[in-house]
mmCIF file of C-alpha atoms in Angstrom:
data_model
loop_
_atom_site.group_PDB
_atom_site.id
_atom_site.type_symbol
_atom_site.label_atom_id
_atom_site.label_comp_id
_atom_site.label_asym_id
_atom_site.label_seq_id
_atom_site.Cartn_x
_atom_site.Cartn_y
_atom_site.Cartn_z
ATOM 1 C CA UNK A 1 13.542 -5.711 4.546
ATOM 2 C CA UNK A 2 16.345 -8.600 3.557
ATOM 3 C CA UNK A 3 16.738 -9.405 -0.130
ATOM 4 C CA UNK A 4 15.282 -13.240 1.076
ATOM 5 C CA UNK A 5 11.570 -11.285 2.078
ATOM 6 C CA UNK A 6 11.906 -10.560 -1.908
ATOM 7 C CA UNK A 7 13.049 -14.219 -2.745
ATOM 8 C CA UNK A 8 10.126 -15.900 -0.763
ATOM 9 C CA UNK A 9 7.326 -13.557 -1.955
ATOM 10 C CA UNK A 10 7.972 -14.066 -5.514
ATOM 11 C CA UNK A 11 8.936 -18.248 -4.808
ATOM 12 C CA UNK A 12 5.141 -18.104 -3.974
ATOM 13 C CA UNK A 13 2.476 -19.703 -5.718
ATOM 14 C CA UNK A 14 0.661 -16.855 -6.238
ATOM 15 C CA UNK A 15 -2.686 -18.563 -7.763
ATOM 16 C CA UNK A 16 -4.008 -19.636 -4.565
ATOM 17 C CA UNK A 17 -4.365 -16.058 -2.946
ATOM 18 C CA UNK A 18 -5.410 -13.548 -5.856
ATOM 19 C CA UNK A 19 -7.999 -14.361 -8.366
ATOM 20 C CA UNK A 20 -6.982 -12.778 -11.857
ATOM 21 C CA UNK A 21 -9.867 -10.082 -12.257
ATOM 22 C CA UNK A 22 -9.086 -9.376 -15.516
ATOM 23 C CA UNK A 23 -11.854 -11.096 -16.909
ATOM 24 C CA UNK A 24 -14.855 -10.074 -14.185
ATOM 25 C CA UNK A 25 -17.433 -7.658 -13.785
ATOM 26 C CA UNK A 26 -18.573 -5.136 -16.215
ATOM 27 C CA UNK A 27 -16.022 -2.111 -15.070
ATOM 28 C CA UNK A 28 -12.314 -1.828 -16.232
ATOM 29 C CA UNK A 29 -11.653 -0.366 -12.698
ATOM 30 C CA UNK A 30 -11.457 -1.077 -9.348
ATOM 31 C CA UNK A 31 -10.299 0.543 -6.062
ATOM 32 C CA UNK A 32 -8.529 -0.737 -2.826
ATOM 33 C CA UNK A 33 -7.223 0.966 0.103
ATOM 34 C CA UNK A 34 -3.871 0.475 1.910
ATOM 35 C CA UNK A 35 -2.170 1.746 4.867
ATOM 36 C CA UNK A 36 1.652 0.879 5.032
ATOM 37 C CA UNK A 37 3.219 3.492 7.095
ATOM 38 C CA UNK A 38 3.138 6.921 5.889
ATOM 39 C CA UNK A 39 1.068 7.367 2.737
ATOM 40 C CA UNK A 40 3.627 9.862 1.479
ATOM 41 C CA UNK A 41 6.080 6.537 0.457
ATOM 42 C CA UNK A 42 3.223 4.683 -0.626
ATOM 43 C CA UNK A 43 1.709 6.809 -2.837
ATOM 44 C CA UNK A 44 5.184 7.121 -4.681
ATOM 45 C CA UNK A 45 5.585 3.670 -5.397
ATOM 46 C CA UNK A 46 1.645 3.198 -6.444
ATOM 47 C CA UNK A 47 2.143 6.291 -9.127
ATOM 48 C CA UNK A 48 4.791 4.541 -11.213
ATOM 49 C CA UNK A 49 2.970 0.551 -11.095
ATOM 50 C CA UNK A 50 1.531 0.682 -14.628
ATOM 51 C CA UNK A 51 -2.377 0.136 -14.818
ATOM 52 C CA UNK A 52 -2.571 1.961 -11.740
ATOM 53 C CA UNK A 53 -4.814 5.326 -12.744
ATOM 54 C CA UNK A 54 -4.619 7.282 -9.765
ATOM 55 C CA UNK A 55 -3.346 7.280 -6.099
ATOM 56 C CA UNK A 56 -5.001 9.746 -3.273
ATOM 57 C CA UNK A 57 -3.504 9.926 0.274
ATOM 58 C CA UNK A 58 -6.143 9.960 2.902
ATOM 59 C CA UNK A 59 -7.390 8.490 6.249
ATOM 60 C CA UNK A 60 -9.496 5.446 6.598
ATOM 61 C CA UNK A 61 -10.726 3.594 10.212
ATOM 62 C CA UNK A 62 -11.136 6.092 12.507
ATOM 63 C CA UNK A 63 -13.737 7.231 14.502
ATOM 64 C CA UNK A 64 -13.574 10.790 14.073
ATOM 65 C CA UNK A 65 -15.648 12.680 10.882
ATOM 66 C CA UNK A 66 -13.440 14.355 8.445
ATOM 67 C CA UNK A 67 -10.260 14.547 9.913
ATOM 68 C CA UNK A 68 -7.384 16.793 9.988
ATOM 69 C CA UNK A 69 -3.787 15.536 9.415
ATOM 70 C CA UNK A 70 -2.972 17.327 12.698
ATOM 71 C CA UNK A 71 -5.539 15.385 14.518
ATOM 72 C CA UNK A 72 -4.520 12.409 13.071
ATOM 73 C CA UNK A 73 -1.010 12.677 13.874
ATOM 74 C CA UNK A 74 -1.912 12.551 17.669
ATOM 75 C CA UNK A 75 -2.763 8.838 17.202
ATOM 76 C CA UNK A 76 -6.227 9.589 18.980
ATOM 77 C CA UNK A 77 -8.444 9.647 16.215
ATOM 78 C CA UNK A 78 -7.889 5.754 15.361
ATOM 79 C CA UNK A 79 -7.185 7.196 11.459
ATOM 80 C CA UNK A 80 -4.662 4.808 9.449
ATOM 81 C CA UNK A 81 -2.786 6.834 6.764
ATOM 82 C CA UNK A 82 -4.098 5.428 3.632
ATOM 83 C CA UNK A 83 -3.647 5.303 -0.336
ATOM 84 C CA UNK A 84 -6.828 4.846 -2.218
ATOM 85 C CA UNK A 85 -5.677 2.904 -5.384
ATOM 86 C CA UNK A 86 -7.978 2.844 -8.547
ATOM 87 C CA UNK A 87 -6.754 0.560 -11.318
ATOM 88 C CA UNK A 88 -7.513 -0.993 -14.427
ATOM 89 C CA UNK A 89 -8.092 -4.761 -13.802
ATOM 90 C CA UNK A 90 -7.123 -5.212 -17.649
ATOM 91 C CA UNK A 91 -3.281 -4.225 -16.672
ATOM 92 C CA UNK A 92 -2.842 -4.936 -13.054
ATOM 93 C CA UNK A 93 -4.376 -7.206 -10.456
ATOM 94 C CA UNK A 94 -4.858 -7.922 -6.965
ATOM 95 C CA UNK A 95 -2.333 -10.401 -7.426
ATOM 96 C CA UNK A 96 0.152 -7.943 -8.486
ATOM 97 C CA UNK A 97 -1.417 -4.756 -5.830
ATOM 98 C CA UNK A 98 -0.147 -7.052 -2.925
ATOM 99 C CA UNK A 99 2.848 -8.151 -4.393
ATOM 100 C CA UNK A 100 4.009 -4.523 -4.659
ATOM 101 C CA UNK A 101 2.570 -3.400 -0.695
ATOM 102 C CA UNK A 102 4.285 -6.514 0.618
ATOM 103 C CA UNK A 103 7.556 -5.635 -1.161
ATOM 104 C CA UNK A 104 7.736 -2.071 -0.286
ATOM 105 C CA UNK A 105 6.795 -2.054 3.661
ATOM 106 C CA UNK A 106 7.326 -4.289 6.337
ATOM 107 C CA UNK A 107 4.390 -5.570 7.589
ATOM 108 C CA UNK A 108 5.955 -7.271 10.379
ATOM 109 C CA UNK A 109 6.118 -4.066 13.114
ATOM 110 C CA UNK A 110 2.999 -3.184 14.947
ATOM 111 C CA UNK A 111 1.886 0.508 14.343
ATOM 112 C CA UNK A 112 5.274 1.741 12.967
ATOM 113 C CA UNK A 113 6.972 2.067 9.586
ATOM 114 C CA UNK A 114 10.750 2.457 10.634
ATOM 115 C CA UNK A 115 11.134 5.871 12.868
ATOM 116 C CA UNK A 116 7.423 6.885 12.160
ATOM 117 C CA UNK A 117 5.714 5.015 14.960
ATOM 118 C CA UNK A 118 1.841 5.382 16.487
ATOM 119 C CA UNK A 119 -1.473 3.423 15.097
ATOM 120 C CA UNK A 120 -1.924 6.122 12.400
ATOM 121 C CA UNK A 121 1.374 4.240 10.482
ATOM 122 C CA UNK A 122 0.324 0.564 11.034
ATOM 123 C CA UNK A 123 0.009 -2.022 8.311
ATOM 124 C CA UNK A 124 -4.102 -2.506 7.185
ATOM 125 C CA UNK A 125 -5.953 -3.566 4.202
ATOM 126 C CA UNK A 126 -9.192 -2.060 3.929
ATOM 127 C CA UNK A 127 -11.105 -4.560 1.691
ATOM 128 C CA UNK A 128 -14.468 -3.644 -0.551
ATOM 129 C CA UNK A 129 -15.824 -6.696 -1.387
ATOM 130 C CA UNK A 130 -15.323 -10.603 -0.479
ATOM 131 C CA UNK A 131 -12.733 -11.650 -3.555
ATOM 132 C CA UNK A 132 -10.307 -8.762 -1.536
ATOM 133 C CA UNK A 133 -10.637 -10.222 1.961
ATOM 134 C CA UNK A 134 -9.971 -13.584 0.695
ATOM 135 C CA UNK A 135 -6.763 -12.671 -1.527
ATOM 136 C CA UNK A 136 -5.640 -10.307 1.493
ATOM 137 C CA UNK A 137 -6.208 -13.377 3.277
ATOM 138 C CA UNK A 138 -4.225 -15.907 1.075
ATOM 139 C CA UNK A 139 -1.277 -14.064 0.878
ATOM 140 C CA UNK A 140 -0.833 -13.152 4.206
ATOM 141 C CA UNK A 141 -1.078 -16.728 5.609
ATOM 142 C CA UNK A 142 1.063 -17.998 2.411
ATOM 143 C CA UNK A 143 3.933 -15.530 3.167
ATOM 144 C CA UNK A 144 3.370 -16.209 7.028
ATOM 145 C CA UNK A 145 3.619 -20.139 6.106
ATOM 146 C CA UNK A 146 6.517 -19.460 4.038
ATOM 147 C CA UNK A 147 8.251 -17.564 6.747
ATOM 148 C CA UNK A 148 9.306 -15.053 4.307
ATOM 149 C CA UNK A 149 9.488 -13.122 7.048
ATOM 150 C CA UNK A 150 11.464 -13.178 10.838
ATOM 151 C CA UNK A 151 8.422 -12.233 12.740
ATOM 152 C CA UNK A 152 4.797 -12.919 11.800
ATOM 153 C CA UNK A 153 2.807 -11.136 9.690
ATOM 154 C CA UNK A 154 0.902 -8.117 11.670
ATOM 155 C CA UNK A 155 -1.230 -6.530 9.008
ATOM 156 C CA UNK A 156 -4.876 -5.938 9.878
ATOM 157 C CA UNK A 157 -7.402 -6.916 7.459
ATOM 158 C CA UNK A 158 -11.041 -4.542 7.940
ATOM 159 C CA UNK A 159 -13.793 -3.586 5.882
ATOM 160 C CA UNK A 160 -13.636 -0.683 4.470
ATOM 161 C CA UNK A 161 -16.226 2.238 5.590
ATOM 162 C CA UNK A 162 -15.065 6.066 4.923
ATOM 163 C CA UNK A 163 -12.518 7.268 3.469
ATOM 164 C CA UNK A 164 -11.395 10.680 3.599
ATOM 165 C CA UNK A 165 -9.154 13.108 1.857
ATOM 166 C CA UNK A 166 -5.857 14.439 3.204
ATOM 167 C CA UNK A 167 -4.894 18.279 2.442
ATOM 168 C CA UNK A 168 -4.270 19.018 -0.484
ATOM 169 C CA UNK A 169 -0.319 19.688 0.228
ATOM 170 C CA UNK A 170 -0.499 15.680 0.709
ATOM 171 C CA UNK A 171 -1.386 14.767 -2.688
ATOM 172 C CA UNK A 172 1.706 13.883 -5.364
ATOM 173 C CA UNK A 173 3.746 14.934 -1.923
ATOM 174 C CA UNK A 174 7.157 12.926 -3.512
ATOM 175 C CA UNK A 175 6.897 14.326 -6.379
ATOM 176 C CA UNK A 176 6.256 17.962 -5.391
ATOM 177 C CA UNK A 177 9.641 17.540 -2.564
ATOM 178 C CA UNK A 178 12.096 15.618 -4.036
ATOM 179 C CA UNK A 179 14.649 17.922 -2.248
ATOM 180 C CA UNK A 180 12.783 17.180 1.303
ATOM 181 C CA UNK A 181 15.361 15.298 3.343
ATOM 182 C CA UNK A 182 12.463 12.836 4.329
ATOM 183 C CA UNK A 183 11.692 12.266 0.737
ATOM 184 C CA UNK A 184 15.874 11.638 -0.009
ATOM 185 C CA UNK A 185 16.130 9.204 2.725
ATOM 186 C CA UNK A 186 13.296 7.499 3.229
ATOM 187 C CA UNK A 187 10.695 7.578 0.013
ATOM 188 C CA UNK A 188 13.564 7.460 -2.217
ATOM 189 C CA UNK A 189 14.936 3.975 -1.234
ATOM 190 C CA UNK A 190 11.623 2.633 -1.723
ATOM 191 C CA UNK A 191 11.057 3.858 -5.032
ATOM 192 C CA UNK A 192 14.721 2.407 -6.048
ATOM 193 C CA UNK A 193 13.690 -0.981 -4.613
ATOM 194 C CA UNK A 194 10.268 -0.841 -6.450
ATOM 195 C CA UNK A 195 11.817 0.229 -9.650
ATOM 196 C CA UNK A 196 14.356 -2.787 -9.161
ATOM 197 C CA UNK A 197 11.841 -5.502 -8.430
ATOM 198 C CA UNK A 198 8.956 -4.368 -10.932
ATOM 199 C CA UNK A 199 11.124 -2.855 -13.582
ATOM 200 C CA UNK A 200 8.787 -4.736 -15.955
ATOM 201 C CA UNK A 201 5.695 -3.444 -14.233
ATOM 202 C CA UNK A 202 6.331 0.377 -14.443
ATOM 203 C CA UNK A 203 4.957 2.932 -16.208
ATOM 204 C CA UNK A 204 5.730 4.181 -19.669
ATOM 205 C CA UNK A 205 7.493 7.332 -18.902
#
C-alpha cells in the first residue's frame, strides 16, 4: 500500500467508528478474529502490538468440520485463514485492532493478499458481538468515504461461528522461520512497516 493509505487512516476521526472499551464489561479481555491474507503475516504483526496477549492462526467460515490446512488450501472448503486475537481492553482497543489490520493488508483485492490468491486469503472480520460489527462498520465506510484507498473497500464483515485451530507447525510460524524466503520477503516488510507506524504501540521487548 502507498504511504497516503497511511496518511488518510490516521487523518481519520477515529471516535465515530470504535467505541473505547476500556471502561466496559466486567473482563479485562476480549477476542476478535481476522482474516487478511495469510495468517502467517498477520499473526507476526499481532505478536508485537502491546496489550495484545496471544495470537492463534486458524480457520474460520467454512463449511467443512475441523479442517486441514491441506484442505483448506484447495479453496473448496470456504475456510478464511484467520488470527484469533485476545487482548486486554485496558491497553489496546478496537479502535487501535483495526487501525493496525487496515495498515498492514490491503483490503482492497478480492480473495488475494499479493501472489497468494483464492477465497481462503480474502479480507473478513468475523465479529462477536454488536459494538464489533458497528466499529468494523464505521471504519470501513469512513476510510471508503475518505478514499484512502484507489479501489473500494472489499472486506467482508460476518458473524463469527467456529473457529478452528491450524497445525501446530502454524503457530509462532515467523518467528520459528525467520530464514524462510517467504518469511524474508513477504512477512518481514510488514513487520518493518508495523514497527514504523506503531513504534509507540509495541511491545516491551
Amino acid at each position: 500500500m502507498k504511504n497516503i493509505f497511511l496518511i488518510g487512516i490516521f487523518a481519520l476521526s477515529l471516535n465515530g467508528f470504535a467505541q473505547n472499551s476500556k471502561t466496559k464489561g466486567s473482563s479485562n479481555f476480549e477476542t476478535i478474529t481476522l482474516g487478511g491474507g495469510c495468517y502467517w503475516c498477520v499473526e507476526a504483526v499481532y505478536e508485537n502490538l502491546d496489550g495484545v496477549k496471544s495470537v492463534v492462526s486458524g480457520f474460520s467460515g467454512g463449511k467443512v468440520a475441523n479442517p486441514t490446512y491441506e484442505q483448506v488450501c484447495t479453496g473448496t472448503t470456504g475456510h478464511a485463514e484467520v488470527v484469533q486475537i485476545t487482548y486486554n481492553k485496558n491497553i489496546t482497543d478496537l479502535n487501535e485492532i483495526f487501525k493496525v489490520f487496515f495498515t498492514v493488508h490491503d483490503p482492497t483485492t478480492l480473495n488475494r493478499q499479493g501472489a497468494d490468491v483464492g477465497t481462503q486469503y480474502r479480507s473478513v472480520i468475523f465479529y462477536k458481538n454488536e459494538e464489533q460489527k458497528k466499529a468494523a462498520e464505521s471504519i470501513i465506510a469512513e476510510l471508503n468515504k475518505a478514499k484512502v484507498y484507489n479501489s473500494p473497500i472489499v472486506t467482508k464483515i460476518e458473524p463469527f461461528s467456529v473457529f478452528y485451530k491450524a497445525e501446530d507447525y502454524h503457530q509462532n510460524y515467523y518467528a520459528n522461520n525467520k530464514n524462510q524466503p517467504y518469511c524474508k520477503m513477504v512477512i518481514q516488510p510488514k513487520i518493518e512497516k508495523f514497527e514504523k507506524v506503531f513504534k509507540d504501540k509495541l511491545k516491551k521487548k
